[in-house]
Short mmCIF file of C-alpha atoms in Angstrom, two decimals:
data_model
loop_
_atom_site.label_atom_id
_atom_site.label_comp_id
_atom_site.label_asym_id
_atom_site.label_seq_id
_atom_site.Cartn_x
_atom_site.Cartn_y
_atom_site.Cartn_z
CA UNK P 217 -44.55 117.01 70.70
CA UNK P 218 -41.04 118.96 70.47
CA UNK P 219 -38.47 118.39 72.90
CA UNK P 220 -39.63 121.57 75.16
CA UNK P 221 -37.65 122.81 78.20
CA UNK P 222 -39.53 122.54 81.69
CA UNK P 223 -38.47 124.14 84.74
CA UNK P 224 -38.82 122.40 87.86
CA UNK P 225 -39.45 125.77 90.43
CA UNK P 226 -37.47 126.41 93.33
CA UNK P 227 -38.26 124.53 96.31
CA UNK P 228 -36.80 123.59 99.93
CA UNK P 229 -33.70 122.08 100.13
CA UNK P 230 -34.02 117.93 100.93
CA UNK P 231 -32.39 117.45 104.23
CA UNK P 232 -34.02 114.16 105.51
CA UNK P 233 -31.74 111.14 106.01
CA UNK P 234 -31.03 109.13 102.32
CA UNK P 235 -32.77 111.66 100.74
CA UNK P 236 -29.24 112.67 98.48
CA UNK P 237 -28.36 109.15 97.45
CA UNK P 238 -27.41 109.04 93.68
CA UNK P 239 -31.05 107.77 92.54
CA UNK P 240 -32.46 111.47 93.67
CA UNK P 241 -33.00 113.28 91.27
CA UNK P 242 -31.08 116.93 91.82
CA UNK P 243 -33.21 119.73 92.57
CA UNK P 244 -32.00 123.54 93.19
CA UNK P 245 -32.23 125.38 96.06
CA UNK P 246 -33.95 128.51 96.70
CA UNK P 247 -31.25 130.42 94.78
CA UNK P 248 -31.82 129.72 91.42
CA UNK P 249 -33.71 127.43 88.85
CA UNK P 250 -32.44 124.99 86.65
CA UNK P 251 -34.06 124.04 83.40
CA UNK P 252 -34.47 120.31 82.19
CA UNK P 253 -35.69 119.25 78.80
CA UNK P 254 -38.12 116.25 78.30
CA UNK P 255 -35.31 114.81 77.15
CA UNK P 256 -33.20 115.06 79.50
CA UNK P 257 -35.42 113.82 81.84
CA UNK P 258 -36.45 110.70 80.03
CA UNK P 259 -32.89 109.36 79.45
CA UNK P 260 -32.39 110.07 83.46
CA UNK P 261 -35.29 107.98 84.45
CA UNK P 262 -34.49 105.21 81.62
CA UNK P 263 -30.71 105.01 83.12
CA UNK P 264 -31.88 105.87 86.63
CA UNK P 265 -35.48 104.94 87.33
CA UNK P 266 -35.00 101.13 87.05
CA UNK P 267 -38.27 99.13 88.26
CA UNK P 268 -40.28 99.94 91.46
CA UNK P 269 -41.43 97.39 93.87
CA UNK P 270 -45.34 96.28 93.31
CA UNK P 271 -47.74 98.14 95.31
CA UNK P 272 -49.84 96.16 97.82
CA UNK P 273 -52.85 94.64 95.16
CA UNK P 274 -56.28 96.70 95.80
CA UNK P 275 -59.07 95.31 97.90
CA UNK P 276 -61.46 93.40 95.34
CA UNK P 277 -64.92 95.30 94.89
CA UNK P 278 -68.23 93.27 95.66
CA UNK P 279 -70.46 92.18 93.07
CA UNK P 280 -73.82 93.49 93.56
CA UNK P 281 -76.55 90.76 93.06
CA UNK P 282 -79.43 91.19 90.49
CA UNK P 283 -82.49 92.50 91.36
CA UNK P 284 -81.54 94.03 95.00
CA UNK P 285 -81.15 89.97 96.12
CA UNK P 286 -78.41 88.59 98.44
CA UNK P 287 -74.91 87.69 96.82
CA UNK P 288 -74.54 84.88 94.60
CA UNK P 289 -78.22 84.99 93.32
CA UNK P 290 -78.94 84.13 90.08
CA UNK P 291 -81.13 84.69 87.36
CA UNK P 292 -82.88 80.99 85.81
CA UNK P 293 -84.47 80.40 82.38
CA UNK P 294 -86.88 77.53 82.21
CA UNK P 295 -88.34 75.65 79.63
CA UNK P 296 -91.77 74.17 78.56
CA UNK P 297 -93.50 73.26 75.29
CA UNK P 298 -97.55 73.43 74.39
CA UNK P 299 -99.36 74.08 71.83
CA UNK P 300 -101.50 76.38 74.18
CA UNK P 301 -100.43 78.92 76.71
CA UNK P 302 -98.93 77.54 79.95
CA UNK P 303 -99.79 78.93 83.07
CA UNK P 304 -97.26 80.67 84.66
CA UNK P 305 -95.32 78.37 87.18
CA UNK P 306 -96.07 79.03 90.85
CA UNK P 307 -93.22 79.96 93.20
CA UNK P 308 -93.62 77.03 95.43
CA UNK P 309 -92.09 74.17 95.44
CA UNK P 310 -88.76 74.50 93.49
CA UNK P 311 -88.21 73.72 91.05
CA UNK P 312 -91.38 74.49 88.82
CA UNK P 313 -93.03 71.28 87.68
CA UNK P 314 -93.35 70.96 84.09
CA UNK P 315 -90.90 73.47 83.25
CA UNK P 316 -86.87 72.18 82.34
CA UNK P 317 -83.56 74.06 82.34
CA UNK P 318 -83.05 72.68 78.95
CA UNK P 319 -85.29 72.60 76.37
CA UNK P 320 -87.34 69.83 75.88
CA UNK P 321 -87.82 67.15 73.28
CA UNK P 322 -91.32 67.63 71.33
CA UNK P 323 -92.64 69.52 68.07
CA UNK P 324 -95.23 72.08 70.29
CA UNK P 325 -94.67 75.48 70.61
CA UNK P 326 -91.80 76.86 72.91
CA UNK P 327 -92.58 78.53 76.07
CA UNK P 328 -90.23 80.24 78.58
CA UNK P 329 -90.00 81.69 81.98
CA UNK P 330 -87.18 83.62 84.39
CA UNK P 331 -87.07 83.52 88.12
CA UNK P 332 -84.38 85.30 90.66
CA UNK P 333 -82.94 82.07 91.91
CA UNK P 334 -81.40 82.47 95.45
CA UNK P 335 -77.45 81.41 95.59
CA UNK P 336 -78.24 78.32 96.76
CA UNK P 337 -80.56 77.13 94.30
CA UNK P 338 -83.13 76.27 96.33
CA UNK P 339 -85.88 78.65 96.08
CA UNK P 340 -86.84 81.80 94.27
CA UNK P 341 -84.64 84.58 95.59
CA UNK P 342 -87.16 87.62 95.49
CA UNK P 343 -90.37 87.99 92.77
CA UNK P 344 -91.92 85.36 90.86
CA UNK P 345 -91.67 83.88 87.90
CA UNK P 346 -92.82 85.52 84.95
CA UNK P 347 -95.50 85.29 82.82
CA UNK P 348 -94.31 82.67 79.82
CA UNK P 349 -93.37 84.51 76.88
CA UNK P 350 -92.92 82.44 72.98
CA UNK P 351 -89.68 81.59 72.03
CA UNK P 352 -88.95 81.95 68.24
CA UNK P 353 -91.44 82.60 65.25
CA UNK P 354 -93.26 80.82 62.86
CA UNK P 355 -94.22 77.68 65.45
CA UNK P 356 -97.61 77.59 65.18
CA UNK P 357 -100.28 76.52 62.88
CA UNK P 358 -103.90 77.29 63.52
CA UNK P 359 -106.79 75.07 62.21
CA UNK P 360 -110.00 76.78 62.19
CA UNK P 361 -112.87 78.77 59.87
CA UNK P 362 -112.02 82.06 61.12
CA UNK P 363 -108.66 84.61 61.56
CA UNK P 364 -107.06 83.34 65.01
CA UNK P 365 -106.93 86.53 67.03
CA UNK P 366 -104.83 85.45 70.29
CA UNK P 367 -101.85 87.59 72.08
CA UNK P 368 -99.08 85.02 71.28
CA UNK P 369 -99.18 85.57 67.36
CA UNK P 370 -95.88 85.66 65.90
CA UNK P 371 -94.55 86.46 62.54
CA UNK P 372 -94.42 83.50 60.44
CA UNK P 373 -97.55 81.80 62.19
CA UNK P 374 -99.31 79.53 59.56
CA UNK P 375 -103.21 79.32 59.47
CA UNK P 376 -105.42 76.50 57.35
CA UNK P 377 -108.57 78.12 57.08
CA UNK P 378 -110.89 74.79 57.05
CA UNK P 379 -114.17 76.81 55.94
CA UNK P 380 -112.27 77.33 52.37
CA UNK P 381 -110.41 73.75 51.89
CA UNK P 382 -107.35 74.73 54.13
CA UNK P 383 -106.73 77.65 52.67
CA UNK P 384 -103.08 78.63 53.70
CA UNK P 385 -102.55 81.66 55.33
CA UNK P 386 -99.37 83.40 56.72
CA UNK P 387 -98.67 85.90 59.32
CA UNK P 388 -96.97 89.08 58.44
CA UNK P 389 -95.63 91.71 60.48
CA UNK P 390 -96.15 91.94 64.32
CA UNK P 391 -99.46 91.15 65.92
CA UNK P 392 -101.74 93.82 67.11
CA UNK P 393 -99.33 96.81 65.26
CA UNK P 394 -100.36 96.37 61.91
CA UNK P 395 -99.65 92.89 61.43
CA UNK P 396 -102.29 90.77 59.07
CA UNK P 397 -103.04 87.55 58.05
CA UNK P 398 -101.34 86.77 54.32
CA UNK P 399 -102.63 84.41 51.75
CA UNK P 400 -100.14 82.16 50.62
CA UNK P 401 -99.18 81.00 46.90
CA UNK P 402 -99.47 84.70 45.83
CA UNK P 403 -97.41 86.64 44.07
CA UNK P 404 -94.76 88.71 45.06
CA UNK P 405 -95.84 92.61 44.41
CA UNK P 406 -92.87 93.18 42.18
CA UNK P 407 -93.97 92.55 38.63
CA UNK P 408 -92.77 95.00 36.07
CA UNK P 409 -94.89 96.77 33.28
CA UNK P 410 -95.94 93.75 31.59
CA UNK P 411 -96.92 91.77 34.66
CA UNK P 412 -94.37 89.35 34.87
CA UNK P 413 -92.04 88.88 38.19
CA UNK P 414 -88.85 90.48 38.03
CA UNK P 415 -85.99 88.24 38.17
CA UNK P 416 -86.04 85.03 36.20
CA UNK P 417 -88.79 85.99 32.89
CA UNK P 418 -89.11 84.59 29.75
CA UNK P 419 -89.37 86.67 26.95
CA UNK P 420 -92.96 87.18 25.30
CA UNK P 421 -94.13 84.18 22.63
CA UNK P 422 -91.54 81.56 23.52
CA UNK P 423 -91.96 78.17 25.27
CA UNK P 424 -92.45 79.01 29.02
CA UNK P 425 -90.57 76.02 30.11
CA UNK P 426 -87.99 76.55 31.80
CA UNK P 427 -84.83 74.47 33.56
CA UNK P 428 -82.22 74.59 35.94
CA UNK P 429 -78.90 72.60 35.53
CA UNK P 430 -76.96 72.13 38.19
CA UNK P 431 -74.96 68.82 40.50
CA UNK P 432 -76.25 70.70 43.54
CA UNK P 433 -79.06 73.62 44.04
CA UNK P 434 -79.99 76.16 47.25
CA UNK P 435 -82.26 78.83 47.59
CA UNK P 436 -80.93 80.80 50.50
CA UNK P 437 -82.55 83.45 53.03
CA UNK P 438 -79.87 86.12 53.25
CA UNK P 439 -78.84 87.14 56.64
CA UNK P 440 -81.37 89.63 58.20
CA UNK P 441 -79.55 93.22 57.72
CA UNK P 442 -80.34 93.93 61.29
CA UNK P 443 -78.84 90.95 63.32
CA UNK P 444 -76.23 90.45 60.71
CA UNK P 445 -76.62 86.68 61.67
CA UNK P 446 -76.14 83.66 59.00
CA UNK P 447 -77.77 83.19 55.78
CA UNK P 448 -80.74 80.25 55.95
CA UNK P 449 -80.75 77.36 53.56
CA UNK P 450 -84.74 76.39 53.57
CA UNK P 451 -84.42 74.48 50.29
CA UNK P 452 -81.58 72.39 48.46
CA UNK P 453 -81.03 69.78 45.91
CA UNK P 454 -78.12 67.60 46.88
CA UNK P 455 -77.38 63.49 45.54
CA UNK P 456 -81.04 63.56 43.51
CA UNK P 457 -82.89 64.25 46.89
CA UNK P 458 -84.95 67.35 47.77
CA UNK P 459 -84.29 68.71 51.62
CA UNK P 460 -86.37 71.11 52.90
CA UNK P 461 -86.20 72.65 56.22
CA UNK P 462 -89.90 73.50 57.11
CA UNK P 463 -92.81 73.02 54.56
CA UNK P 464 -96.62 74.22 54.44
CA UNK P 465 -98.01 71.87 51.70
CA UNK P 466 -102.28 71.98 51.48
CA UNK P 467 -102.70 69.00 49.36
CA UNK P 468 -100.07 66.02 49.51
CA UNK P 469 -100.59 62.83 47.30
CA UNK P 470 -97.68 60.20 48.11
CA UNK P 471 -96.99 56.77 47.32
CA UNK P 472 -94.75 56.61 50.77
CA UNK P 473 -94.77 58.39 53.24
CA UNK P 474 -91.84 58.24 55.73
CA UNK P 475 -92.19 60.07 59.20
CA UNK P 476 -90.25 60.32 62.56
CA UNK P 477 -93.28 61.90 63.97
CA UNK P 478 -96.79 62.56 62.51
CA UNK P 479 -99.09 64.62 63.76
CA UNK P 480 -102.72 65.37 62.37
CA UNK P 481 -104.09 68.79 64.03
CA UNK P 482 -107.90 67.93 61.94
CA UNK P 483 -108.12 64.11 60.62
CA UNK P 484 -106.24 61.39 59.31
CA UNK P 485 -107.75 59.11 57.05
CA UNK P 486 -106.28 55.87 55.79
CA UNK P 487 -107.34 52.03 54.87
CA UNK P 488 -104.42 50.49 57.21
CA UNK P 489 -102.11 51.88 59.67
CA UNK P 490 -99.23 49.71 59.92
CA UNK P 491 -97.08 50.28 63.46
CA UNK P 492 -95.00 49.73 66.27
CA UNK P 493 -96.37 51.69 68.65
CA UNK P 494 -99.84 53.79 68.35
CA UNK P 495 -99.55 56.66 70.94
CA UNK P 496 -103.46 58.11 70.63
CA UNK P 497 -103.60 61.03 73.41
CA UNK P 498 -106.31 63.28 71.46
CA UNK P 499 -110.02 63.56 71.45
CA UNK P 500 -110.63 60.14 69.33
CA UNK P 501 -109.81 57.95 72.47
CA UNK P 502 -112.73 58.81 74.77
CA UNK P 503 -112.91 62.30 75.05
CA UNK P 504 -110.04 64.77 75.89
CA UNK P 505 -111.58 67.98 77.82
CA UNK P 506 -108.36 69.77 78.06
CA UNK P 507 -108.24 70.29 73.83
CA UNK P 508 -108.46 73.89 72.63
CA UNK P 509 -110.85 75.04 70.73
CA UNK P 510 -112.81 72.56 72.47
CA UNK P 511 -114.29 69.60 70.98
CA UNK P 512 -118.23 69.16 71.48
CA UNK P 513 -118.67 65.96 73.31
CA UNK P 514 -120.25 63.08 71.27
CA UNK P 515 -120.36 59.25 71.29
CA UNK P 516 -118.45 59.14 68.28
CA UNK P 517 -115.24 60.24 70.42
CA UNK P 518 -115.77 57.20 72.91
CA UNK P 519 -113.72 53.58 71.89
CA UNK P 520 -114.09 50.19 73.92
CA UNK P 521 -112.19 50.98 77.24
CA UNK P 522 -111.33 47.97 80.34
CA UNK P 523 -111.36 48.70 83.86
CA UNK P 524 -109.68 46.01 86.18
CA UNK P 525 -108.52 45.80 90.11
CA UNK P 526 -107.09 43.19 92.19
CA UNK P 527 -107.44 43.05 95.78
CA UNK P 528 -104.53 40.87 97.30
CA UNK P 529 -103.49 42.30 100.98
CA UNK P 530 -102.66 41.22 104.56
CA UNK P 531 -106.12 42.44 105.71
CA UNK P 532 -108.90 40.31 103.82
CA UNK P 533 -112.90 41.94 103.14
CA UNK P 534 -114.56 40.82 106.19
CA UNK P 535 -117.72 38.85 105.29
CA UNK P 536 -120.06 38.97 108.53
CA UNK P 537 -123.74 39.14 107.21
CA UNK P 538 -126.00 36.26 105.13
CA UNK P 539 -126.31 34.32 104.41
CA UNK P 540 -128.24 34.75 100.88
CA UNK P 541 -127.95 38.01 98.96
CA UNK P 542 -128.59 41.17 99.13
CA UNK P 543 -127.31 40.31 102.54
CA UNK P 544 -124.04 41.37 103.23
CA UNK P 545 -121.02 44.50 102.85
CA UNK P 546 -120.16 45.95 99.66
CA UNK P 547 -116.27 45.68 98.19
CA UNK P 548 -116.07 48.71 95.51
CA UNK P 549 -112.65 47.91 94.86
CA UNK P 550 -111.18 51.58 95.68
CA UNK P 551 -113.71 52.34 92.53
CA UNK P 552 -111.19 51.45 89.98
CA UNK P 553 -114.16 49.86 88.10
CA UNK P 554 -116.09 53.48 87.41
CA UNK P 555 -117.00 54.03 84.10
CA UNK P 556 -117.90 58.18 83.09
CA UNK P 557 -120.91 59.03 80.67
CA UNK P 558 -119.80 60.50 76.97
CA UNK P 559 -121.15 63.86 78.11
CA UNK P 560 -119.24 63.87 82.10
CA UNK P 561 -117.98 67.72 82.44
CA UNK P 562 -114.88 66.30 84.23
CA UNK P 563 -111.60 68.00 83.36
CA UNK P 564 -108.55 65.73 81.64
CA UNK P 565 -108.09 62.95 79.56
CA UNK P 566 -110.57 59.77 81.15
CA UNK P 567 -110.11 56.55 79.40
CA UNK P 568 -112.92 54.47 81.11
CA UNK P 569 -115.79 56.51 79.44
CA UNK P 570 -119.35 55.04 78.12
CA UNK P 571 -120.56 56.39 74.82
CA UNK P 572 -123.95 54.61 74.75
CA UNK P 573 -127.68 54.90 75.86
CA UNK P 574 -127.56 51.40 76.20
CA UNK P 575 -124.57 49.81 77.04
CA UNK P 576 -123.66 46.30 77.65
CA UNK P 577 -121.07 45.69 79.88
CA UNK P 578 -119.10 42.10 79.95
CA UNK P 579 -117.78 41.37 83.78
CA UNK P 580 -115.41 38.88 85.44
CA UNK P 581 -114.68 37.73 89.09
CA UNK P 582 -112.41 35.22 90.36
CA UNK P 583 -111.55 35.33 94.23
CA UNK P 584 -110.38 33.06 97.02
CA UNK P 585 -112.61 32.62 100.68
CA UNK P 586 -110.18 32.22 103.62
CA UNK P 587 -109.59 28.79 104.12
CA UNK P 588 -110.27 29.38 107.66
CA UNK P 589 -114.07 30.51 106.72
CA UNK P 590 -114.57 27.87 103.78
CA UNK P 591 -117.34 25.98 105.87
CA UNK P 592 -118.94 29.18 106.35
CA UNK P 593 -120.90 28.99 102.60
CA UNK P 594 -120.30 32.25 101.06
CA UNK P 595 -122.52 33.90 98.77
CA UNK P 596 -121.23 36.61 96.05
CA UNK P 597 -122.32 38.66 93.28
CA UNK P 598 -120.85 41.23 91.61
CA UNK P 599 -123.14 44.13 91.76
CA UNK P 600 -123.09 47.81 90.42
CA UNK P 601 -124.62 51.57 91.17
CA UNK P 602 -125.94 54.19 89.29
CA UNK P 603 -124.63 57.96 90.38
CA UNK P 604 -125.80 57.09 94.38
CA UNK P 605 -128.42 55.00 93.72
CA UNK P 606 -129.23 51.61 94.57
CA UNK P 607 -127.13 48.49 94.74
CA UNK P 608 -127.49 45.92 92.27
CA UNK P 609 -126.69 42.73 91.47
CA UNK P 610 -126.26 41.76 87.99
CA UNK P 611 -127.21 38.10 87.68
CA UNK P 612 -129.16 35.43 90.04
CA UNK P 613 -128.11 33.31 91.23
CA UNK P 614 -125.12 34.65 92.86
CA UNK P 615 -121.50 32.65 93.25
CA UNK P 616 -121.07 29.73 95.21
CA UNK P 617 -117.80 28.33 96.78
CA UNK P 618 -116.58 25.80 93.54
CA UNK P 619 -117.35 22.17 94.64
CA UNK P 620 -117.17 23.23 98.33
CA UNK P 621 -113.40 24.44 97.82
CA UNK P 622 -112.25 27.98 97.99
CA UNK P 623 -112.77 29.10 94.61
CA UNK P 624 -115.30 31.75 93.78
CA UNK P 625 -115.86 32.87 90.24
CA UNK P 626 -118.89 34.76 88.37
CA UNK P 627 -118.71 35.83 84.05
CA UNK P 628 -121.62 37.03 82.59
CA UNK P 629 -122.92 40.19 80.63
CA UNK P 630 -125.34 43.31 81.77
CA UNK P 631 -127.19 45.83 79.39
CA UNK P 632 -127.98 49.16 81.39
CA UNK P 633 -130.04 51.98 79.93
CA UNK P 634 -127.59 55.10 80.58
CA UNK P 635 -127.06 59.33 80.13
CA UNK P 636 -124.38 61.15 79.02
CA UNK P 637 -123.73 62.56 82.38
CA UNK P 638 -123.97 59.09 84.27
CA UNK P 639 -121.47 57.37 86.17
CA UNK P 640 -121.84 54.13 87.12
CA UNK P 641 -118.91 51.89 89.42
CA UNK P 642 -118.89 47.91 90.12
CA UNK P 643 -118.00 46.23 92.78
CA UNK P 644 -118.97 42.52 94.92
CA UNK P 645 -120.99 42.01 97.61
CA UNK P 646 -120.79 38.63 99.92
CA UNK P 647 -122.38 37.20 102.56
CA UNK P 648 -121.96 34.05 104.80
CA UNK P 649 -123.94 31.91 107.44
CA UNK P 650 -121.07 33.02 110.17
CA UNK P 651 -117.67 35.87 109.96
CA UNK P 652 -115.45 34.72 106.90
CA UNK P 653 -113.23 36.12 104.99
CA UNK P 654 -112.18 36.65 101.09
CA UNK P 655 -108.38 37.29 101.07
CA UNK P 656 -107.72 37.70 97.31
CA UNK P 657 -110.32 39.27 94.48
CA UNK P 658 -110.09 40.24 90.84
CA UNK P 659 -112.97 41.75 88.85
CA UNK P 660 -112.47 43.08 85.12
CA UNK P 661 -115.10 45.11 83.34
CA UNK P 662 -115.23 45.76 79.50
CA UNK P 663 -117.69 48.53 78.57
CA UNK P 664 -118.22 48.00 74.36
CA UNK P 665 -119.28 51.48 72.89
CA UNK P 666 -118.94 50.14 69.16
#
């Protein structure tokens, strides 16, 4: 801007005490006007104005707290992975079971939730948590013979149609808006008038062979235009090996196979497995109810299972009544000897399930009389029950005390006709000539389904 005069008007003369000192700057009186040019004025406050003292710092203004909560809440991101959808977490207690601040170890699908958290982080401030939403795209691969058709479907979702010899299928676009189900291994819709691909051709009657030369060899993803994030190296060459970040292969033939983690959504079919560890938590070990799409129950899912108890406390099984069998009380052991039929609706992973119409179970008892009782002569038998019927024993005659000592031991075998919705428990019964006492018992049943 120009150097421009500007006329301070005429005001009141300054008469209050100080007011004239030589750092004030001169103004007229009512008389007449002086006028100053921005120049002027600058170079009087530069050599005049010097530096003022620091005005008293400005109360700070509160921070409101998200949501219309108290000050100090927070809002909390938690973690869980599935392969189905988890329920959403409930709001008591805190914090959610299942569900981690970080996320957690695993190759199912990521899940996540958000909760007002309260300032103390104790409790949910106001609201509830909210219904689990997918994190990222492209996690999950469905196994079935027809299009999955669920809410969660993401871009980049893989399906093996098993009615057409895993098929591979990928998911395009966003679900329910136009998205559809792709067939992979097809080519890309830019061919040019002759029908070849654009981009690397060969030209028409030579050999179609074709080579790359090169110490090291990507193909990159460019950044999405959108986010502007990095570029994405699914696929390189480097020191004569082949990485590859994430692969959909439907056949695989391999001398060796190397794997941190293997997991077979259909089958897996091999001569030997050779392992540490064998971590079997699917529908092959005795029939998982929780799986999704369900798996029919059968036999075939049921494997040799072992139920065992031990009964060692400061208050022994009374033994009042006898003294021959069926006299006497019945020990069931806290039924930790049940066994479930192949075809039991009850919900969760059970171990300890029958697969048979006629099974043959192989029992064990050792257990020790109170040496207080031992002239007392008691009587035992391991016995079992079918759903609530009656008690039986499973061999005559029943255990003795070992060479009049303390000992008492029965091993034997027992082949019961059974259903698929049976349940059958085992347990000991004993009985003595006058009150005794056993202070220690073990029984172990083996239920073979093979």
């Amino acid at each position: 801007m120009p150097d421009q005069l500007v006329k301070i008007s005429a005001l009141p003369t300054v008469t209050s005490s100080g007011a004239q000192g030589a750092n004030v700057l001169p103004i007229v009186n009512d008389s007449s006007t002086k006028a100053i040019s921005f120049t002027e004025l600058r170079n009087w406050l530069v050599s005049n104005g010097g530096a003022g003292a620091q005005g008293t710092a400005g109360t700070q203004g509160g921070i409101g707290a998200p949501g219309g909560g108290t000050a100090g809440a927070y809002f909390e991101k938690r973690y869980q992975k599935s392969n189905s959808v988890p329920s959403t977490p409930p709001n008591t207690p805190y914090p959610p079971s299942g569900w981690t601040i970080t996320v957690p170890a695993g190759n199912q699908v990521l899940w996540s939730t958000i909760a007002l958290i309260n300032a103390a982080g104790t409790a949910l401030e106001t609201g509830n948590w909210s219904t689990p939403q997918r994190e990222g795209r492209g996690q999950i691969a469905f196994y079935q013979d027809s299009e999955p058709a669920v809410a969660y479907i993401l871009e980049g979702d893989t399906w093996y149609d098993t009615n057409d010899n895993n098929k591979i299928y990928r998911y395009e676009g966003t679900y329910g808006a136009g998205g559809s189900w792709v067939a992979a291994f097809t080519p890309f819709p830019n061919l040019d008038t002759s029908g070849n691909v654009q981009g690397l051709v060969r030209a028409a009657g030579t050999d179609i062979r074709f080579a790359i030369i090169a110490d090291r060899f990507q193909i990159i993803d460019p950044a999405s235009p959108g986010t502007q994030g990095p570029a994405n190296v699914p696929f390189e060459i480097a020191d004569g090996n082949v990485y590859i970040k994430s692969a959909h292969i439907r056949n695989l033939d391999a001398g060796v196979i190397v794997g941190g983690e293997i997991t077979a959504a259909i089958s897996m079919q091999t001569p030997v497995i050779k392992a540490a560890n064998v971590n079997n938590s699917s529908a092959v070990y005795n029939q998982d109810t929780t799986l999704s799409p369900t798996v029919p129950y059968a036999p075939v899912y049921t494997m040799p299972s072992i139920c065992y108890t031990r009964n060692e406390t400061s208050t022994p099984f009374n033994v009042t009544s006898g003294p021959g069998n069926p006299d006497g009380d019945v020990n069931w052991l806290s039924d930790a000897c049940k066994f479930y039929g192949w075809n039991t609706g009850s919900t969760g992973f059970i171990t300890n399930r029958f697969g048979k119409a006629t099974m043959i179970f192989n029992y064990s008892f050792v257990g020790y009389a109170d040496p207080t009782g031992a002239a007392a002569n008691i009587n035992l038998n391991v016995v079992y029950q079918i759903n609530s019927g009656s008690v039986e024993q499973v061999q005559f005659p029943q255990a003795d005390l070992v060479a009049g000592g303390l000992l008492l031991q029965q091993n034997g075998s027992v082949i019961l006709s059974l259903g698929g919705t049976d349940t059958i428990r085992f347990g000991y019964r004993a009985a003595a000539a006058s009150p005794t006492a056993i202070n220690y018992s073990q029984l172990t049943i083996t239920g073979f389904n093979i």
